[in-house]
């Protein structure tokens, strides 16, 4: 009886595990976005001072439970030499959050190029994609209407995957909860194509 109840308890409390890549150029705001999400979703999370975060070198990780699933985030460094490593994670991931610095017009072309490279990669085919038009709190930023066509012009490679371009600010929290919840719903909808990893106790 105990075993039966224990098994049932485990079944109810365990969550499907999904992996989400956070990509984008260095300085786009990836780490700040992830920290901002953690402070909003993780109970008792003692966040760091968001305005003190410096650019990602290497890998930052995070874990968020929402909509009945567990999302494991990999925030990868965006420097050119680190972008070569992104490839290694594509096969394993269930969704991508691509962060764009909308305050940096000079690098928007570079950001678009690395985005195209990523969606052209065979291993990201069909993977749901959130484009975070980030730093919307900046006065001179490009709005979603300006950013969207830049990233949607590659729709051939986007294929049939789910895509959303969303106005966000890691600093103010704009769009953060909406974006994460959307990703959580997408990975569940896409479960037949990319099944979750082994369940782990919550
Ligand atoms: P990463 O290299 O992509 O991980 O970027 P970081 O999260 O380290 O942020 C790079 C810089 O942009 C830091 O100075 C952040 O304070 C700043 N930053 C990040 N997100 C935002 C945002 O939403 N708005 C503004 N104004 N600045 C941001």
PDB file of C-alpha atoms and ligand atoms in Angstrom, residues 25-32 51 53-56 134-135 137-138 169-171, ligand 1:
ATOM      1  CA  UNK A  25      24.682  38.632 -28.862  1.00  0.00           C
ATOM      2  CA  UNK A  26      26.787  39.532 -25.867  1.00  0.00           C
ATOM      3  CA  UNK A  27      25.245  42.435 -23.972  1.00  0.00           C
ATOM      4  CA  UNK A  28      21.732  41.721 -25.326  1.00  0.00           C
ATOM      5  CA  UNK A  29      20.465  41.222 -21.769  1.00  0.00           C
ATOM      6  CA  UNK A  30      20.260  37.415 -21.578  1.00  0.00           C
ATOM      7  CA  UNK A  31      21.504  37.073 -18.018  1.00  0.00           C
ATOM      8  CA  UNK A  32      19.363  39.938 -16.782  1.00  0.00           C
ATOM      9  CA  UNK A  51      21.408  46.563 -12.895  1.00  0.00           C
ATOM     10  CA  UNK A  53      24.802  42.107 -13.972  1.00  0.00           C
ATOM     11  CA  UNK A  54      27.672  41.968 -16.440  1.00  0.00           C
ATOM     12  CA  UNK A  55      27.825  40.143 -19.739  1.00  0.00           C
ATOM     13  CA  UNK A  56      27.677  36.329 -19.842  1.00  0.00           C
ATOM     14  CA  UNK A 134      14.587  43.452 -25.204  1.00  0.00           C
ATOM     15  CA  UNK A 135      15.487  46.717 -23.411  1.00  0.00           C
ATOM     16  CA  UNK A 137      12.584  50.584 -21.320  1.00  0.00           C
ATOM     17  CA  UNK A 138      15.173  52.559 -23.329  1.00  0.00           C
ATOM     18  CA  UNK A 169      12.719  44.437 -20.555  1.00  0.00           C
ATOM     19  CA  UNK A 170      14.718  42.314 -18.182  1.00  0.00           C
ATOM     20  CA  UNK A 171      15.253  45.399 -16.062  1.00  0.00           C
TER      21      UNK A 171
HETATM   22  P1  LIG B   1      24.165  39.310 -21.688  1.00  0.00           P
HETATM   23  O1  LIG B   1      25.598  39.505 -22.096  1.00  0.00           O
HETATM   24  O2  LIG B   1      23.309  39.093 -22.900  1.00  0.00           O
HETATM   25  O3  LIG B   1      23.970  38.256 -20.651  1.00  0.00           O
HETATM   26  O4  LIG B   1      23.648  40.703 -21.088  1.00  0.00           O
HETATM   27  P2  LIG B   1      23.505  41.168 -19.569  1.00  0.00           P
HETATM   28  O5  LIG B   1      22.266  40.622 -18.955  1.00  0.00           O
HETATM   29  O6  LIG B   1      24.770  40.933 -18.859  1.00  0.00           O
HETATM   30  O7  LIG B   1      23.269  42.725 -19.782  1.00  0.00           O
HETATM   31  C1  LIG B   1      24.212  43.525 -20.484  1.00  0.00           C
HETATM   32  C2  LIG B   1      23.996  44.973 -20.109  1.00  0.00           C
HETATM   33  O8  LIG B   1      22.703  45.407 -20.539  1.00  0.00           O
HETATM   34  C3  LIG B   1      24.061  45.242 -18.605  1.00  0.00           C
HETATM   35  O9  LIG B   1      24.656  46.492 -18.393  1.00  0.00           O
HETATM   36  C4  LIG B   1      22.583  45.272 -18.196  1.00  0.00           C
HETATM   37  O10 LIG B   1      22.329  46.072 -17.062  1.00  0.00           O
HETATM   38  C5  LIG B   1      21.952  45.875 -19.421  1.00  0.00           C
HETATM   39  N1  LIG B   1      20.554  45.416 -19.592  1.00  0.00           N
HETATM   40  C6  LIG B   1      20.121  44.134 -19.571  1.00  0.00           C
HETATM   41  N2  LIG B   1      18.781  44.083 -19.752  1.00  0.00           N
HETATM   42  C7  LIG B   1      18.362  45.366 -19.884  1.00  0.00           C
HETATM   43  C8  LIG B   1      17.066  45.960 -20.098  1.00  0.00           C
HETATM   44  O11 LIG B   1      16.025  45.318 -20.207  1.00  0.00           O
HETATM   45  N3  LIG B   1      17.062  47.340 -20.179  1.00  0.00           N
HETATM   46  C9  LIG B   1      18.191  48.091 -20.076  1.00  0.00           C
HETATM   47  N4  LIG B   1      18.068  49.418 -20.169  1.00  0.00           N
HETATM   48  N5  LIG B   1      19.413  47.562 -19.872  1.00  0.00           N
HETATM   49  C10 LIG B   1      19.494  46.214 -19.781  1.00  0.00           C
END
